[in-house]
GROMACS .gro file of C-alpha atoms in nm:
model
  455
    1MET     CA    1   5.038  -0.061   0.891
    2GLU     CA    2   4.797  -0.370   0.875
    3GLU     CA    3   4.701  -0.259   1.238
    4GLN     CA    4   4.536   0.068   1.104
    5HIS     CA    5   4.386  -0.063   0.855
    6SER     CA    6   4.203  -0.334   1.085
    7SER     CA    7   4.129  -0.053   1.355
    8ARG     CA    8   3.996   0.144   1.038
    9GLY     CA    9   3.775  -0.189   0.956
   10ARG     CA   10   3.608  -0.243   1.289
   11TRP     CA   11   3.528   0.116   1.276
   12ARG     CA   12   3.385   0.096   0.997
   13GLU     CA   13   3.183  -0.256   1.126
   14ALA     CA   14   3.075  -0.061   1.415
   15ARG     CA   15   2.933   0.239   1.267
   16ARG     CA   16   2.786   0.003   1.021
   17ALA     CA   17   2.642  -0.227   1.314
   18ARG     CA   18   2.474   0.091   1.478
   19GLY     CA   19   2.314   0.217   1.107
   20TRP     CA   20   2.549   0.496   1.028
   21GLY     CA   21   2.697   0.412   0.663
   22GLY     CA   22   2.450   0.493   0.553
   23GLY     CA   23   2.380   0.144   0.341
   24PRO     CA   24   2.105  -0.095   0.326
   25HIS     CA   25   2.064  -0.188   0.684
   26CYS     CA   26   2.094   0.236   0.743
   27ARG     CA   27   1.904   0.312   1.040
   28ARG     CA   28   1.553   0.582   0.949
   29GLY     CA   29   1.696   0.810   1.159
   30GLY     CA   30   2.027   0.904   0.945
   31PRO     CA   31   2.033   1.241   0.750
   32PRO     CA   32   1.778   1.185   0.387
   33TRP     CA   33   2.075   1.200   0.172
   34ALA     CA   34   2.161   0.848   0.383
   35ARG     CA   35   1.881   0.666   0.330
   36GLY     CA   36   1.669   0.520   0.068
   37GLY     CA   37   1.405   0.623  -0.116
   38HIS     CA   38   1.278   0.955  -0.054
   39HIS     CA   39   1.350   1.247   0.116
   40TRP     CA   40   1.098   1.255   0.370
   41SER     CA   41   1.131   1.009   0.670
   42TYR     CA   42   0.779   0.829   0.655
   43GLY     CA   43   0.714   0.742   0.308
   44GLY     CA   44   0.643   1.078   0.143
   45PRO     CA   45   0.554   1.439   0.185
   46PRO     CA   46   0.299   1.494   0.430
   47TRP     CA   47   0.060   1.567   0.236
   48ALA     CA   48   0.068   1.203   0.041
   49GLN     CA   49   0.087   0.984   0.300
   50ASP     CA   50  -0.158   0.787   0.522
   51GLY     CA   51  -0.344   0.893   0.740
   52PRO     CA   52  -0.449   1.291   0.856
   53PRO     CA   53  -0.148   1.559   0.907
   54PHE     CA   54  -0.198   1.587   1.253
   55GLN     CA   55  -0.260   1.180   1.364
   56ARG     CA   56   0.101   1.090   1.183
   57ARG     CA   57   0.319   1.223   1.483
   58GLY     CA   58   0.027   1.112   1.756
   59ALA     CA   59   0.016   0.766   1.631
   60ARG     CA   60   0.384   0.716   1.663
   61ARG     CA   61   0.306   0.832   2.065
   62SER     CA   62   0.023   0.654   2.109
   63GLY     CA   63   0.106   0.537   2.450
   64ARG     CA   64   0.242   0.898   2.572
   65LEU     CA   65  -0.005   1.092   2.777
   66PRO     CA   66  -0.019   1.397   2.620
   67TRP     CA   67   0.125   1.607   2.893
   68PRO     CA   68   0.253   1.939   2.708
   69SER     CA   69  -0.088   2.022   2.537
   70THR     CA   70  -0.319   1.946   2.857
   71LEU     CA   71  -0.070   2.237   3.058
   72PHE     CA   72  -0.077   2.441   2.855
   73LEU     CA   73  -0.484   2.442   2.851
   74ALA     CA   74  -0.428   2.452   3.173
   75VAL     CA   75  -0.222   2.741   3.282
   76PHE     CA   76  -0.490   2.886   2.958
   77VAL     CA   77  -0.801   2.781   3.155
   78LEU     CA   78  -0.689   2.944   3.496
   79VAL     CA   79  -0.517   3.287   3.343
   80GLY     CA   80  -0.809   3.369   3.165
   81THR     CA   81  -1.049   3.258   3.432
   82ALA     CA   82  -0.845   3.482   3.598
   83PHE     CA   83  -0.915   3.784   3.439
   84ALA     CA   84  -1.267   3.690   3.358
   85ALA     CA   85  -1.322   3.745   3.694
   86ALA     CA   86  -1.217   4.098   3.725
   87GLY     CA   87  -1.519   4.196   3.578
   88GLN     CA   88  -1.764   4.031   3.705
   89PRO     CA   89  -1.765   4.113   4.013
   90GLU     CA   90  -2.148   3.962   4.107
   91ARG     CA   91  -1.969   3.615   4.085
   92GLN     CA   92  -1.887   3.414   4.327
   93PRO     CA   93  -1.469   3.499   4.384
   94LEU     CA   94  -1.201   3.244   4.251
   95ASP     CA   95  -1.138   3.097   4.555
   96LEU     CA   96  -0.884   2.721   4.608
   97TYR     CA   97  -1.221   2.532   4.527
   98ALA     CA   98  -1.285   2.744   4.226
   99ARG     CA   99  -0.920   2.610   4.097
  100LEU     CA  100  -0.884   2.273   4.160
  101LEU     CA  101  -1.230   2.267   4.000
  102LEU     CA  102  -1.097   2.448   3.688
  103LEU     CA  103  -0.768   2.197   3.728
  104ALA     CA  104  -1.064   1.885   3.728
  105GLY     CA  105  -1.086   1.943   3.367
  106PRO     CA  106  -0.790   1.915   3.224
  107ALA     CA  107  -0.626   1.708   3.495
  108LEU     CA  108  -0.904   1.413   3.308
  109LEU     CA  109  -0.789   1.526   2.944
  110LEU     CA  110  -0.453   1.348   3.049
  111PHE     CA  111  -0.648   1.043   2.921
  112ARG     CA  112  -0.845   1.149   2.608
  113ARG     CA  113  -0.694   0.928   2.411
  114LYS     CA  114  -0.769   0.590   2.631
  115HIS     CA  115  -1.080   0.646   2.850
  116PRO     CA  116  -1.310   0.906   2.586
  117VAL     CA  117  -1.609   0.864   2.711
  118ILE     CA  118  -1.550   0.894   3.070
  119VAL     CA  119  -1.333   1.214   3.003
  120VAL     CA  120  -1.672   1.350   2.825
  121CYS     CA  121  -1.830   1.277   3.119
  122GLY     CA  122  -1.603   1.445   3.402
  123VAL     CA  123  -1.576   1.710   3.210
  124SER     CA  124  -1.902   1.814   3.175
  125ALA     CA  125  -1.944   1.693   3.541
  126THR     CA  126  -1.645   1.892   3.639
  127THR     CA  127  -1.830   2.216   3.459
  128LEU     CA  128  -2.215   2.162   3.589
  129VAL     CA  129  -2.038   2.159   3.932
  130TYR     CA  130  -1.839   2.483   3.870
  131PHE     CA  131  -2.165   2.712   3.718
  132ALA     CA  132  -2.368   2.538   4.035
  133ALA     CA  133  -2.115   2.686   4.299
  134GLY     CA  134  -2.143   3.089   4.125
  135TYR     CA  135  -1.816   3.106   4.029
  136PRO     CA  136  -1.715   3.379   3.723
  137TYR     CA  137  -1.724   3.259   3.397
  138GLY     CA  138  -1.495   3.254   3.167
  139PRO     CA  139  -1.216   2.983   2.925
  140VAL     CA  140  -1.397   2.711   3.108
  141PHE     CA  141  -1.601   2.588   2.801
  142ILE     CA  142  -1.248   2.536   2.672
  143PRO     CA  143  -1.204   2.189   2.826
  144VAL     CA  144  -1.551   2.009   2.737
  145ALA     CA  145  -1.454   2.133   2.404
  146VAL     CA  146  -1.173   1.960   2.375
  147ALA     CA  147  -1.308   1.624   2.557
  148CYS     CA  148  -1.559   1.603   2.313
  149PHE     CA  149  -1.373   1.626   2.007
  150ALA     CA  150  -1.158   1.379   2.147
  151ALA     CA  151  -1.467   1.142   2.188
  152ILE     CA  152  -1.676   1.244   1.859
  153VAL     CA  153  -1.338   1.201   1.695
  154ALA     CA  154  -1.248   0.804   1.815
  155GLY     CA  155  -1.606   0.736   1.752
  156HIS     CA  156  -1.823   0.796   2.069
  157ARG     CA  157  -2.077   1.010   1.917
  158GLN     CA  158  -2.350   0.930   2.159
  159ALA     CA  159  -2.172   0.938   2.523
  160ALA     CA  160  -2.037   1.269   2.407
  161TRP     CA  161  -2.367   1.440   2.244
  162TRP     CA  162  -2.521   1.334   2.583
  163ALA     CA  163  -2.255   1.472   2.816
  164VAL     CA  164  -2.233   1.804   2.607
  165GLY     CA  165  -2.639   1.815   2.598
  166THR     CA  166  -2.632   1.724   3.001
  167LEU     CA  167  -2.435   2.028   3.038
  168TRP     CA  168  -2.625   2.235   2.868
  169VAL     CA  169  -2.947   2.145   3.014
  170GLY     CA  170  -2.798   2.149   3.341
  171HIS     CA  171  -2.623   2.497   3.298
  172LEU     CA  172  -2.989   2.675   3.145
  173LEU     CA  173  -3.165   2.461   3.470
  174ILE     CA  174  -2.913   2.670   3.720
  175ALA     CA  175  -2.959   3.028   3.523
  176HIS     CA  176  -3.301   3.041   3.490
  177TRP     CA  177  -3.501   2.854   3.796
  178LEU     CA  178  -3.186   2.684   4.020
  179TYR     CA  179  -2.990   3.005   4.035
  180ARG     CA  180  -3.296   3.068   4.366
  181TRP     CA  181  -3.115   2.898   4.583
  182LEU     CA  182  -2.788   2.859   4.497
  183PRO     CA  183  -2.490   3.079   4.492
  184PRO     CA  184  -2.411   3.359   4.470
  185VAL     CA  185  -2.713   3.567   4.658
  186HIS     CA  186  -2.971   3.757   4.492
  187ASP     CA  187  -2.847   3.649   4.188
  188ARG     CA  188  -3.075   3.677   3.900
  189PRO     CA  189  -3.201   3.505   3.542
  190ALA     CA  190  -2.951   3.468   3.280
  191PRO     CA  191  -3.063   3.642   2.939
  192TRP     CA  192  -3.146   3.411   2.688
  193GLY     CA  193  -2.969   3.550   2.443
  194GLN     CA  194  -2.643   3.454   2.591
  195GLU     CA  195  -2.866   3.055   2.627
  196LEU     CA  196  -2.858   3.111   2.238
  197VAL     CA  197  -2.509   3.226   2.184
  198ILE     CA  198  -2.470   2.890   2.441
  199ALA     CA  199  -2.651   2.690   2.248
  200ALA     CA  200  -2.464   2.784   1.900
  201PHE     CA  201  -2.144   2.707   2.078
  202VAL     CA  202  -2.243   2.360   2.126
  203ALA     CA  203  -2.414   2.301   1.802
  204ALA     CA  204  -2.082   2.429   1.595
  205LEU     CA  205  -1.872   2.277   1.878
  206CYS     CA  206  -2.023   1.922   1.782
  207ALA     CA  207  -2.070   2.000   1.386
  208ALA     CA  208  -1.666   2.060   1.378
  209SER     CA  209  -1.582   1.723   1.555
  210GLU     CA  210  -1.820   1.473   1.383
  211LEU     CA  211  -1.650   1.615   0.992
  212ALA     CA  212  -1.308   1.587   1.151
  213ARG     CA  213  -1.424   1.213   1.233
  214VAL     CA  214  -1.570   1.167   0.913
  215ARG     CA  215  -1.242   1.321   0.790
  216ARG     CA  216  -1.025   1.032   0.965
  217GLU     CA  217  -1.251   0.741   0.823
  218GLN     CA  218  -1.208   0.919   0.556
  219TRP     CA  219  -0.823   0.964   0.587
  220ALA     CA  220  -0.838   0.571   0.713
  221ARG     CA  221  -1.046   0.408   0.422
  222GLU     CA  222  -0.793   0.634   0.149
  223GLY     CA  223  -0.504   0.484   0.396
  224ALA     CA  224  -0.639   0.110   0.362
  225GLU     CA  225  -0.698   0.120  -0.011
  226ARG     CA  226  -0.337   0.261  -0.110
  227ALA     CA  227  -0.203  -0.052   0.083
  228ALA     CA  228  -0.412  -0.243  -0.056
  229ALA     CA  229  -0.351  -0.096  -0.420
  230LYS     CA  230   0.038  -0.148  -0.345
  231LYS     CA  231   0.070  -0.528  -0.219
  232ARG     CA  232  -0.208  -0.586  -0.550
  233ARG     CA  233   0.042  -0.402  -0.735
  234GLU     CA  234   0.357  -0.612  -0.574
  235ASN     CA  235   0.178  -0.887  -0.616
  236GLU     CA  236   0.099  -0.873  -1.016
  237GLU     CA  237   0.439  -0.757  -1.041
  238ARG     CA  238   0.573  -1.064  -0.862
  239LEU     CA  239   0.355  -1.304  -1.099
  240ARG     CA  240   0.490  -1.111  -1.386
  241ILE     CA  241   0.847  -1.172  -1.317
  242ALA     CA  242   0.750  -1.545  -1.232
  243ARG     CA  243   0.605  -1.573  -1.578
  244GLU     CA  244   0.906  -1.421  -1.721
  245LEU     CA  245   1.160  -1.641  -1.542
  246HIS     CA  246   0.908  -1.947  -1.557
  247ASP     CA  247   0.885  -1.881  -1.971
  248VAL     CA  248   1.291  -1.795  -2.009
  249LEU     CA  249   1.438  -2.083  -1.807
  250ALA     CA  250   1.151  -2.361  -1.864
  251HIS     CA  251   1.272  -2.343  -2.299
  252SER     CA  252   1.637  -2.255  -2.195
  253ILE     CA  253   1.660  -2.565  -1.942
  254SER     CA  254   1.424  -2.781  -2.169
  255VAL     CA  255   1.650  -2.775  -2.517
  256ILE     CA  256   1.973  -2.809  -2.230
  257ASN     CA  257   1.839  -3.138  -2.165
  258VAL     CA  258   1.789  -3.262  -2.441
  259GLN     CA  259   2.122  -3.132  -2.600
  260ALA     CA  260   2.281  -3.297  -2.300
  261GLY     CA  261   2.113  -3.642  -2.339
  262VAL     CA  262   2.205  -3.633  -2.671
  263GLY     CA  263   2.622  -3.574  -2.579
  264LEU     CA  264   2.614  -3.861  -2.359
  265ALA     CA  265   2.483  -4.092  -2.565
  266LEU     CA  266   2.729  -3.991  -2.899
  267LEU     CA  267   3.013  -3.886  -2.697
  268ASP     CA  268   3.188  -4.250  -2.798
  269SER     CA  269   3.032  -4.307  -3.088
  270ASP     CA  270   3.030  -3.989  -3.254
  271PRO     CA  271   3.208  -3.730  -3.083
  272GLU     CA  272   3.115  -3.442  -3.382
  273GLN     CA  273   2.790  -3.497  -3.326
  274ALA     CA  274   2.877  -3.421  -2.927
  275ARG     CA  275   3.046  -3.145  -2.933
  276THR     CA  276   2.775  -2.966  -3.221
  277ALA     CA  277   2.540  -3.069  -2.917
  278LEU     CA  278   2.792  -2.897  -2.628
  279THR     CA  279   2.729  -2.592  -2.839
  280THR     CA  280   2.425  -2.568  -2.818
  281ILE     CA  281   2.397  -2.584  -2.482
  282LYS     CA  282   2.679  -2.352  -2.478
  283ALA     CA  283   2.473  -2.109  -2.629
  284ALA     CA  284   2.144  -2.182  -2.473
  285SER     CA  285   2.267  -2.157  -2.126
  286LYS     CA  286   2.469  -1.794  -2.221
  287GLU     CA  287   2.083  -1.679  -2.351
  288ALA     CA  288   1.890  -1.790  -2.100
  289LEU     CA  289   2.160  -1.605  -1.850
  290GLY     CA  290   2.131  -1.319  -2.030
  291GLU     CA  291   1.749  -1.363  -1.995
  292VAL     CA  292   1.740  -1.380  -1.679
  293ARG     CA  293   2.011  -1.076  -1.587
  294GLN     CA  294   1.771  -0.843  -1.752
  295VAL     CA  295   1.480  -0.993  -1.529
  296LEU     CA  296   1.704  -0.875  -1.219
  297ASP     CA  297   1.889  -0.560  -1.348
  298THR     CA  298   1.509  -0.434  -1.344
  299LEU     CA  299   1.404  -0.601  -1.042
  300ARG     CA  300   1.742  -0.378  -0.871
  301THR     CA  301   1.646  -0.044  -1.034
  302PRO     CA  302   1.299  -0.003  -1.073
  303GLY     CA  303   1.154   0.245  -1.298
  304ASP     CA  304   1.501   0.294  -1.472
  305ALA     CA  305   1.446   0.166  -1.843
  306PRO     CA  306   1.550  -0.213  -1.963
  307ARG     CA  307   1.922  -0.194  -2.114
  308ALA     CA  308   1.810  -0.418  -2.387
  309PRO     CA  309   1.477  -0.441  -2.576
  310ALA     CA  310   1.227  -0.750  -2.435
  311PRO     CA  311   1.171  -0.989  -2.697
  312GLY     CA  312   0.933  -0.993  -2.947
  313LEU     CA  313   0.828  -1.223  -3.280
  314ASP     CA  314   1.081  -1.057  -3.439
  315ARG     CA  315   1.257  -1.317  -3.303
  316LEU     CA  316   1.087  -1.565  -3.395
  317PRO     CA  317   1.364  -1.726  -3.626
  318GLU     CA  318   1.577  -1.747  -3.350
  319LEU     CA  319   1.344  -1.954  -3.165
  320VAL     CA  320   1.304  -2.217  -3.444
  321GLU     CA  321   1.671  -2.222  -3.421
  322GLN     CA  322   1.648  -2.328  -3.093
  323ALA     CA  323   1.401  -2.598  -3.116
  324ALA     CA  324   1.595  -2.711  -3.423
  325SER     CA  325   1.839  -2.762  -3.165
  326ALA     CA  326   1.699  -3.003  -2.979
  327GLY     CA  327   1.523  -3.209  -3.305
  328LEU     CA  328   1.239  -3.034  -3.341
  329THR     CA  329   1.122  -2.910  -3.665
  330VAL     CA  330   0.931  -2.636  -3.688
  331GLU     CA  331   0.738  -2.489  -3.980
  332ILE     CA  332   0.591  -2.103  -3.966
  333ARG     CA  333   0.295  -2.009  -4.151
  334ARG     CA  334   0.135  -1.635  -4.174
  335ASP     CA  335  -0.230  -1.534  -4.273
  336GLY     CA  336  -0.330  -1.182  -4.381
  337GLU     CA  337  -0.110  -0.852  -4.417
  338ARG     CA  338   0.185  -0.849  -4.147
  339THR     CA  339   0.105  -0.570  -3.892
  340ALA     CA  340   0.379  -0.374  -3.606
  341LEU     CA  341   0.237  -0.508  -3.284
  342PRO     CA  342   0.228  -0.291  -2.956
  343PRO     CA  343   0.505  -0.387  -2.727
  344GLY     CA  344   0.311  -0.561  -2.453
  345THR     CA  345   0.135  -0.815  -2.728
  346ASP     CA  346   0.456  -0.862  -2.889
  347LEU     CA  347   0.596  -0.991  -2.605
  348ALA     CA  348   0.309  -1.202  -2.531
  349ALA     CA  349   0.345  -1.382  -2.845
  350PHE     CA  350   0.626  -1.466  -2.790
  351ARG     CA  351   0.658  -1.621  -2.475
  352ILE     CA  352   0.344  -1.817  -2.581
  353ILE     CA  353   0.477  -2.007  -2.841
  354GLN     CA  354   0.825  -2.031  -2.686
  355GLU     CA  355   0.650  -2.192  -2.383
  356ALA     CA  356   0.435  -2.355  -2.629
  357LEU     CA  357   0.729  -2.541  -2.765
  358THR     CA  358   0.875  -2.604  -2.521
  359ASN     CA  359   0.599  -2.832  -2.383
  360VAL     CA  360   0.616  -2.989  -2.748
  361VAL     CA  361   0.986  -3.080  -2.678
  362ARG     CA  362   0.912  -3.208  -2.359
  363HIS     CA  363   0.551  -3.385  -2.305
  364SER     CA  364   0.519  -3.511  -2.700
  365GLY     CA  365   0.684  -3.829  -2.915
  366SER     CA  366   0.650  -3.579  -3.234
  367ARG     CA  367   0.969  -3.420  -3.359
  368THR     CA  368   0.709  -3.131  -3.530
  369ALA     CA  369   0.558  -2.842  -3.459
  370GLU     CA  370   0.354  -2.644  -3.666
  371ILE     CA  371   0.319  -2.275  -3.579
  372GLY     CA  372   0.028  -2.014  -3.709
  373LEU     CA  373  -0.010  -1.617  -3.740
  374GLY     CA  374  -0.285  -1.482  -3.856
  375TYR     CA  375  -0.292  -1.095  -3.852
  376ALA     CA  376  -0.654  -0.905  -3.892
  377PRO     CA  377  -0.739  -0.516  -3.769
  378GLU     CA  378  -0.806  -0.590  -3.403
  379SER     CA  379  -0.621  -0.903  -3.287
  380LEU     CA  380  -0.305  -1.140  -3.365
  381GLU     CA  381  -0.432  -1.505  -3.410
  382LEU     CA  382  -0.171  -1.742  -3.313
  383ARG     CA  383  -0.205  -2.146  -3.318
  384ILE     CA  384   0.053  -2.412  -3.215
  385ASP     CA  385   0.035  -2.815  -3.306
  386ASP     CA  386   0.213  -3.110  -3.293
  387ALA     CA  387   0.147  -3.403  -3.417
  388GLY     CA  388   0.178  -3.615  -3.095
  389PRO     CA  389   0.124  -3.851  -2.892
  390ALA     CA  390   0.181  -3.759  -2.576
  391THR     CA  391   0.493  -3.950  -2.401
  392GLY     CA  392   0.366  -3.934  -2.023
  393GLY     CA  393   0.633  -3.727  -1.896
  394ASP     CA  394   0.705  -3.523  -1.675
  395ALA     CA  395   1.038  -3.288  -1.702
  396GLY     CA  396   0.989  -3.063  -1.439
  397GLY     CA  397   0.688  -2.942  -1.530
  398GLY     CA  398   0.335  -2.920  -1.292
  399GLY     CA  399   0.112  -2.702  -1.471
  400ASN     CA  400   0.250  -2.370  -1.436
  401GLY     CA  401   0.356  -2.354  -1.841
  402LEU     CA  402  -0.069  -2.361  -1.994
  403VAL     CA  403  -0.088  -2.126  -1.650
  404GLY     CA  404   0.177  -1.892  -1.750
  405MET     CA  405  -0.010  -1.823  -2.112
  406ARG     CA  406  -0.357  -1.803  -1.938
  407GLU     CA  407  -0.241  -1.470  -1.747
  408ARG     CA  408  -0.037  -1.325  -2.024
  409ALA     CA  409  -0.284  -1.359  -2.277
  410ALA     CA  410  -0.595  -1.228  -1.961
  411ALA     CA  411  -0.338  -0.925  -1.858
  412LEU     CA  412  -0.423  -0.749  -2.259
  413GLY     CA  413  -0.780  -0.898  -2.257
  414GLY     CA  414  -0.689  -1.170  -2.488
  415THR     CA  415  -0.809  -1.566  -2.422
  416ILE     CA  416  -0.637  -1.859  -2.446
  417GLU     CA  417  -0.757  -2.243  -2.565
  418ALA     CA  418  -0.513  -2.533  -2.528
  419GLY     CA  419  -0.616  -2.909  -2.591
  420PRO     CA  420  -0.573  -3.235  -2.695
  421ARG     CA  421  -0.694  -3.246  -3.070
  422PRO     CA  422  -0.926  -3.512  -3.226
  423ASP     CA  423  -0.599  -3.670  -3.425
  424GLY     CA  424  -0.416  -3.740  -3.134
  425GLY     CA  425  -0.212  -3.392  -3.190
  426PHE     CA  426  -0.205  -3.144  -2.875
  427ARG     CA  427  -0.322  -2.726  -2.986
  428VAL     CA  428  -0.260  -2.453  -2.799
  429ARG     CA  429  -0.384  -2.122  -3.019
  430ALA     CA  430  -0.481  -1.762  -2.847
  431THR     CA  431  -0.636  -1.477  -2.930
  432LEU     CA  432  -0.475  -1.143  -2.861
  433PRO     CA  433  -0.576  -0.763  -2.914
  434LEU     CA  434  -0.375  -0.532  -3.112
  435HIS     CA  435  -0.527  -0.226  -2.858
  436PRO     CA  436  -0.499  -0.360  -2.536
  437GLU     CA  437  -0.568  -0.018  -2.388
  438ASN     CA  438  -0.879   0.021  -2.497
  439ARG     CA  439  -1.001  -0.264  -2.254
  440THR     CA  440  -1.200  -0.204  -1.938
  441PRO     CA  441  -0.965  -0.172  -1.638
  442GLY     CA  442  -0.979  -0.449  -1.379
  443SER     CA  443  -1.107  -0.723  -1.572
  444GLY     CA  444  -0.950  -1.052  -1.642
  445ASN     CA  445  -0.608  -0.890  -1.539
  446GLY     CA  446  -0.575  -1.175  -1.265
  447PRO     CA  447  -0.428  -1.561  -1.347
  448ASP     CA  448  -0.760  -1.719  -1.435
  449THR     CA  449  -0.713  -2.144  -1.426
  450GLN     CA  450  -1.008  -2.229  -1.488
  451GLY     CA  451  -1.058  -2.529  -1.710
  452LEU     CA  452  -0.625  -2.593  -1.813
  453SER     CA  453  -0.464  -2.906  -1.755
  454GLY     CA  454  -0.124  -2.976  -1.919
  455PRO     CA  455   0.236  -2.951  -1.826
   0.00000   0.00000   0.00000
């Protein structure tokens, strides 16, 4: 039985190594239901992907020559010209030299992706030689159209226009002047109506190619903009998660650090007080683990609703109690009529106060702090003061606390002022709008650390 289980385990490992297990390392070649994300293999439905539809498959095979389309085109030109020659007995019959000229154009089209300029010039030259030899008209213009389209779409506009223009002028000279000295014998000039049709065909071909080129550039720009927007969203989400983790861990670990020092100092002289400190450490660590788990759950299941509500000012008494357990006395003052806050403003206000109290615990010699909440019709005013003085210690702080406050306020269209008071203390003052959705998109959305220095 153990041998049977081991063989099954080896079989599963072999499947997983080949990418057949449907797990996180499964290759994209499996069925749609075994892959992660959308049911389409290349990042969404065809109409939502980057780039034009006719380029996605070719982009993956850019190193290959377009054999199938070129072979089909060569057969079509040969067969179509043979049928057209039956109704043009006055022209030269199709001999071996004519068929070689007919095959030369499609053969050059094999290299239209790598060398579009050479191909469009070569195809135009072989077509001009074909007409100068007096051979019948037919679908010989199709390779010219394909070569011109490929050159213009690739960005070689002038070369394509010159090649096609030279072909048209050469055909005009052959049909109305040089026909006296070229086969077939006793040939007559071509009607001018035919030249108008050819000119219209050339103009339509170039116009369609230019339109395809413009659309291709537009698709490329849109794809680059989508990639830049995606990267910007990822950076903003990474910054948001970093701020959340910093605020949660900095506050809780500061409380744990203070209480661990108290517990070590009183372990022998006052065991009961040491037990209280350890209880506080347990509660603070449990809360920190819960909030970190909530952030990580958001990472694992993006788009799902969070299992627990985001913290807000309703948890301010709990925050004051944690600060008190670290030996800090906090007083709260409220001005104005208390109103319900938007979730984003509520969370930002809580995190700013939490970070300010953490800085007081870590960097201030004062054991008191004052929190002021000012409710206005359009904004919320926050003020956190401590009497100081600064201890000069930096218990792991590197300036990210005040930077995170500024980023939170700027993301909502608010402002932060932080600095020492004239009497030696320190003050953090924030203004947060109550309607952040009305601000202009893109203004103040990124980190702004100008004028900030501190813990």
